[in-house]
Amino acid sequence: VKDDAGDEIGELGHAFNEMTTALAETTNDVRELHEREIERASQLATVGELASGIAHEIKNPVVGVANGLDIVRRRVGTDATLLPIIDEMERQMRRVQGAIQELLTFARPAIPALAPVSANDLAERAIRLVQPTADKGGVRIEARLDPSHASVLADAEMIHQALINLLMNAIEATPHGGRVGVYTRTSGNWIEIDITDTGRGISPEHLESVFKPFFTTRHTGTGLGLSITREIIQRHGGTVALRSRLGEGTTVTIRLPAHASGAAAASQEPAK
């Protein structure tokens, strides 16, 4: 009996030692990860300061060039040779202006000015803005909006920007003949907005990186769109989740706290 007890105590001691070693290794891994994240946060803060300074320096000359192009366009009139060149110059100038604005937004995120707003109104407004781009690319936009017209307490312009970022990503990822969906619904105390596409999807190794600043798999863009989107939603007390399968498409789900009085008012509306 003593031998058996000794064996059991020995095994227990061995297991305890293994557990202690594993715990120490895990603690060390967590510490190293934390240190790397702090270092990265410090680097991003420095990058943000640099980005802000550079963007401000570039912004005024770019506005001057854009105004100059407008004058040139009026002088050129209907010249069939020069007009396409000016059109392309203006397109590229808009790209530069968009990149500058993204850098400024990333470096100096705004504080939301909260007010009750319908989630459906936000979705419809964003769809109207991107509809011409979708039509040009042969992409159909499908909307299914919550009939309760539930509202969120939000900064309408900031949420609008987040939705535009997601919709443009979805449209650009979807081939001609594909579909982008926008769906709103109430889930308990949350309002959820799904943006889906039938595009190329995101590879598993990139799923963990898509929300990181400056990460992009495209040849154009700053890689800040999704990072800014997540920052906006988190500043509203919400969350952003992404699901994707290669060759099938992507779904991004925004969850925002429902505006209690708005939800109550919606539930009390008489049936039509």
Coordinates of C-alpha atoms in Angstrom, one line a residue:
V1 CA 0.0 0.0 0.0
K2 CA 2.8 2.3 0.9
D3 CA 4.5 1.7 -2.5
D4 CA 1.2 2.5 -4.3
A5 CA 0.7 5.7 -2.3
G6 CA 4.3 6.6 -3.0
D7 CA 3.7 6.1 -6.7
E8 CA 0.6 8.2 -6.6
I9 CA 2.3 11.0 -4.8
G10 CA 5.2 10.8 -7.2
E11 CA 2.9 11.0 -10.2
L12 CA 1.1 13.9 -8.6
G13 CA 4.4 15.7 -8.0
H14 CA 5.5 15.0 -11.5
A15 CA 2.2 16.3 -12.9
F16 CA 2.4 19.4 -10.7
N17 CA 5.9 20.1 -11.9
E18 CA 4.8 19.8 -15.5
M19 CA 1.8 22.1 -14.8
T20 CA 4.1 24.6 -13.2
T21 CA 6.5 24.6 -16.1
A22 CA 3.7 24.9 -18.6
L23 CA 2.2 27.8 -16.6
A24 CA 5.6 29.6 -16.5
E25 CA 6.0 29.1 -20.3
T26 CA 2.5 30.5 -20.9
T27 CA 3.1 33.4 -18.6
N28 CA 6.3 34.2 -20.5
D29 CA 4.5 34.0 -23.8
V30 CA 1.8 36.3 -22.6
R31 CA 4.4 38.8 -21.3
E32 CA 6.2 38.7 -24.6
L33 CA 3.0 39.2 -26.6
H34 CA 2.0 42.1 -24.3
E35 CA 5.4 43.7 -24.7
R36 CA 5.1 43.4 -28.5
E37 CA 1.7 44.9 -28.5
I38 CA 2.8 47.8 -26.4
E39 CA 5.8 48.3 -28.8
R40 CA 3.4 48.2 -31.8
A41 CA 1.0 50.6 -30.2
S42 CA 3.9 53.0 -29.6
Q43 CA 5.0 52.6 -33.2
L44 CA 1.5 53.2 -34.5
A45 CA 1.2 56.3 -32.3
T46 CA 4.4 57.6 -33.9
V47 CA 3.2 56.7 -37.3
G48 CA -0.1 58.5 -36.6
E49 CA 1.8 61.6 -35.6
L50 CA 3.9 61.4 -38.8
A51 CA 0.8 60.6 -40.9
S52 CA -1.0 63.6 -39.5
G53 CA 1.8 66.0 -40.2
I54 CA 2.4 64.7 -43.7
A55 CA -1.3 64.7 -44.5
H56 CA -1.6 68.4 -43.4
E57 CA 1.4 69.3 -45.5
I58 CA 0.0 67.6 -48.6
K59 CA -3.6 68.7 -48.1
N60 CA -3.4 72.4 -49.2
P61 CA -1.2 71.8 -52.3
V62 CA -3.6 69.0 -53.4
V63 CA -6.6 71.4 -53.0
G64 CA -4.7 73.9 -55.1
V65 CA -4.0 71.4 -57.8
A66 CA -7.7 70.3 -57.8
N67 CA -8.9 73.9 -58.2
G68 CA -6.4 74.4 -61.0
L69 CA -7.7 71.4 -62.8
D70 CA -11.2 72.8 -62.6
I71 CA -10.0 76.0 -64.3
V72 CA -8.1 74.0 -67.0
R73 CA -11.3 72.0 -67.6
R74 CA -13.3 75.2 -68.2
R75 CA -10.6 76.5 -70.6
V76 CA -10.3 73.3 -72.5
G77 CA -14.0 73.2 -73.3
T78 CA -15.0 70.1 -75.3
D79 CA -11.5 69.2 -76.6
A80 CA -11.9 65.4 -77.2
T81 CA -8.1 64.8 -76.8
L82 CA -7.6 66.7 -73.5
L83 CA -10.8 65.9 -71.7
P84 CA -10.1 62.2 -71.1
I85 CA -6.6 63.2 -69.7
I86 CA -8.2 65.8 -67.3
D87 CA -10.8 63.2 -66.3
E88 CA -8.1 60.8 -65.3
M89 CA -6.1 63.5 -63.5
E90 CA -9.2 64.3 -61.5
R91 CA -9.8 60.7 -60.6
Q92 CA -6.3 60.3 -59.4
M93 CA -6.6 63.6 -57.4
R94 CA -9.7 62.2 -55.7
R95 CA -7.7 59.1 -54.7
V96 CA -5.0 61.3 -53.2
Q97 CA -7.6 63.4 -51.3
G98 CA -9.3 60.2 -50.0
A99 CA -5.9 58.8 -48.8
I100 CA -5.1 62.1 -47.0
Q101 CA -8.5 62.1 -45.3
E102 CA -8.0 58.4 -44.2
L103 CA -4.6 59.3 -42.7
L104 CA -6.1 62.3 -40.8
T105 CA -9.0 60.2 -39.5
F106 CA -6.6 57.5 -38.4
A107 CA -4.3 59.9 -36.7
R108 CA -7.0 62.1 -35.0
P109 CA -10.1 60.0 -34.5
A110 CA -13.1 62.1 -33.6
I111 CA -15.3 61.9 -30.6
P112 CA -18.8 60.8 -31.6
A113 CA -21.6 63.4 -31.3
L114 CA -24.4 61.0 -30.3
A115 CA -28.1 61.4 -31.3
P116 CA -30.9 58.9 -32.0
V117 CA -30.8 57.8 -35.6
S118 CA -32.6 55.0 -37.5
A119 CA -30.3 52.1 -38.5
N120 CA -32.4 51.7 -41.7
D121 CA -31.8 55.4 -42.6
L122 CA -28.1 55.0 -42.2
A123 CA -28.1 51.9 -44.4
E124 CA -30.3 53.5 -47.1
R125 CA -28.1 56.6 -47.2
A126 CA -25.0 54.6 -47.6
I127 CA -26.5 52.5 -50.3
R128 CA -27.6 55.5 -52.3
L129 CA -24.0 56.9 -52.3
V130 CA -22.4 53.6 -53.5
Q131 CA -25.1 52.6 -55.9
P132 CA -23.5 54.3 -59.0
T133 CA -20.2 52.4 -58.2
A134 CA -22.1 49.1 -57.9
D135 CA -24.0 49.8 -61.1
K136 CA -20.8 50.5 -63.0
G137 CA -19.2 47.3 -61.7
G138 CA -22.3 45.2 -62.5
V139 CA -22.9 44.4 -58.9
R140 CA -26.5 44.2 -57.5
I141 CA -27.2 45.6 -54.1
E142 CA -29.9 43.8 -52.1
A143 CA -31.3 45.4 -48.9
R144 CA -33.5 43.8 -46.3
L145 CA -34.2 46.2 -43.5
D146 CA -35.7 45.7 -40.1
P147 CA -39.4 46.8 -40.3
S148 CA -39.3 48.0 -36.7
H149 CA -37.1 51.0 -37.7
A150 CA -35.1 50.6 -34.5
S151 CA -32.7 53.4 -33.8
V152 CA -29.2 53.6 -32.4
L153 CA -27.6 56.4 -30.3
A154 CA -24.8 57.3 -32.8
D155 CA -22.9 59.9 -34.7
A156 CA -24.6 59.6 -38.0
E157 CA -21.7 60.9 -40.0
M158 CA -19.2 58.5 -38.4
I159 CA -21.4 55.5 -38.8
H160 CA -22.1 56.6 -42.4
Q161 CA -18.3 56.6 -43.0
A162 CA -18.0 53.1 -41.5
L163 CA -20.8 51.7 -43.7
I164 CA -19.3 53.4 -46.8
N165 CA -15.9 51.8 -46.1
L166 CA -17.5 48.3 -45.8
L167 CA -19.8 48.7 -48.8
M168 CA -17.0 49.9 -51.1
N169 CA -14.8 47.0 -49.9
A170 CA -17.6 44.6 -50.7
I171 CA -18.3 46.1 -54.1
E172 CA -14.6 46.1 -55.1
A173 CA -14.3 42.4 -54.0
T174 CA -17.4 41.3 -56.0
P175 CA -17.1 40.4 -59.7
H176 CA -19.5 41.5 -62.4
G177 CA -22.9 39.8 -61.8
G178 CA -22.3 39.4 -58.1
R179 CA -24.3 40.6 -55.2
V180 CA -23.8 42.8 -52.1
G181 CA -26.4 42.5 -49.3
V182 CA -27.2 45.0 -46.6
Y183 CA -29.4 43.6 -43.8
T184 CA -30.5 45.3 -40.5
R185 CA -32.2 43.5 -37.6
T186 CA -32.8 43.9 -33.9
S187 CA -31.2 41.3 -31.6
G188 CA -32.1 41.9 -28.0
N189 CA -30.5 45.2 -26.9
W190 CA -28.4 45.4 -30.1
I191 CA -29.0 46.6 -33.6
E192 CA -27.0 44.5 -36.1
I193 CA -26.1 45.5 -39.7
D194 CA -24.7 42.8 -42.0
I195 CA -22.9 43.6 -45.2
T196 CA -22.3 40.6 -47.3
D197 CA -20.8 40.0 -50.7
T198 CA -20.3 37.1 -53.1
G199 CA -16.7 38.1 -53.9
R200 CA -13.4 36.4 -53.7
G201 CA -13.3 36.0 -49.9
I202 CA -10.4 36.4 -47.6
S203 CA -7.7 33.7 -47.0
P204 CA -7.6 32.3 -43.5
E205 CA -4.0 33.6 -42.9
H206 CA -5.2 37.1 -43.6
L207 CA -8.4 37.1 -41.4
E208 CA -6.5 38.0 -38.2
S209 CA -4.8 41.0 -40.0
V210 CA -7.5 42.7 -42.0
F211 CA -8.4 45.1 -39.1
K212 CA -4.8 46.1 -38.5
P213 CA -3.7 49.6 -39.7
F214 CA -2.0 49.7 -43.1
F215 CA -2.8 46.1 -43.9
T216 CA -4.1 45.6 -47.4
T217 CA -4.1 42.8 -50.0
R218 CA -5.0 45.3 -52.8
H219 CA -2.6 47.3 -55.0
T220 CA -4.4 50.5 -54.1
G221 CA -5.6 52.1 -50.9
T222 CA -3.9 52.9 -47.5
G223 CA -5.1 49.8 -45.7
L224 CA -6.8 52.0 -43.1
G225 CA -10.5 51.5 -44.1
L226 CA -11.3 48.5 -41.9
S227 CA -9.1 49.8 -39.0
I228 CA -11.0 53.1 -39.0
T229 CA -14.3 51.3 -39.3
R230 CA -13.6 49.2 -36.2
E231 CA -12.4 52.3 -34.3
I232 CA -15.6 54.1 -35.1
I233 CA -17.8 51.2 -34.0
Q234 CA -15.9 50.6 -30.8
R235 CA -16.2 54.3 -29.9
H236 CA -20.0 53.7 -30.1
G237 CA -19.8 50.8 -27.7
G238 CA -20.3 48.3 -30.5
T239 CA -18.4 45.5 -32.1
V240 CA -17.4 44.4 -35.7
A241 CA -17.1 40.7 -36.7
L242 CA -16.0 39.3 -40.0
R243 CA -16.6 35.9 -41.5
S244 CA -15.2 34.8 -44.9
R245 CA -14.6 31.8 -47.1
L246 CA -12.3 31.9 -50.2
G247 CA -14.3 31.8 -53.4
E248 CA -17.6 32.3 -51.6
G249 CA -17.6 35.8 -50.1
T250 CA -17.4 37.8 -46.9
T251 CA -19.9 38.9 -44.2
V252 CA -19.1 41.8 -41.9
T253 CA -21.5 42.3 -38.9
I254 CA -21.7 45.6 -37.1
R255 CA -23.4 45.5 -33.6
L256 CA -24.5 48.7 -32.1
P257 CA -26.4 49.3 -28.8
A258 CA -30.1 49.9 -29.5
H259 CA -31.4 53.3 -28.5
A260 CA -33.9 52.3 -25.7
S261 CA -36.5 55.1 -26.1
G262 CA -36.4 54.7 -29.9
A263 CA -36.9 50.9 -29.6
A264 CA -39.7 51.4 -27.2
A265 CA -41.4 53.9 -29.5
A266 CA -41.1 51.6 -32.4
S267 CA -42.6 48.7 -30.5
Q268 CA -45.6 50.9 -29.5
E269 CA -46.4 52.0 -33.0
P270 CA -49.9 50.7 -34.1
A271 CA -50.0 48.0 -36.7
K272 CA -50.7 49.2 -40.2

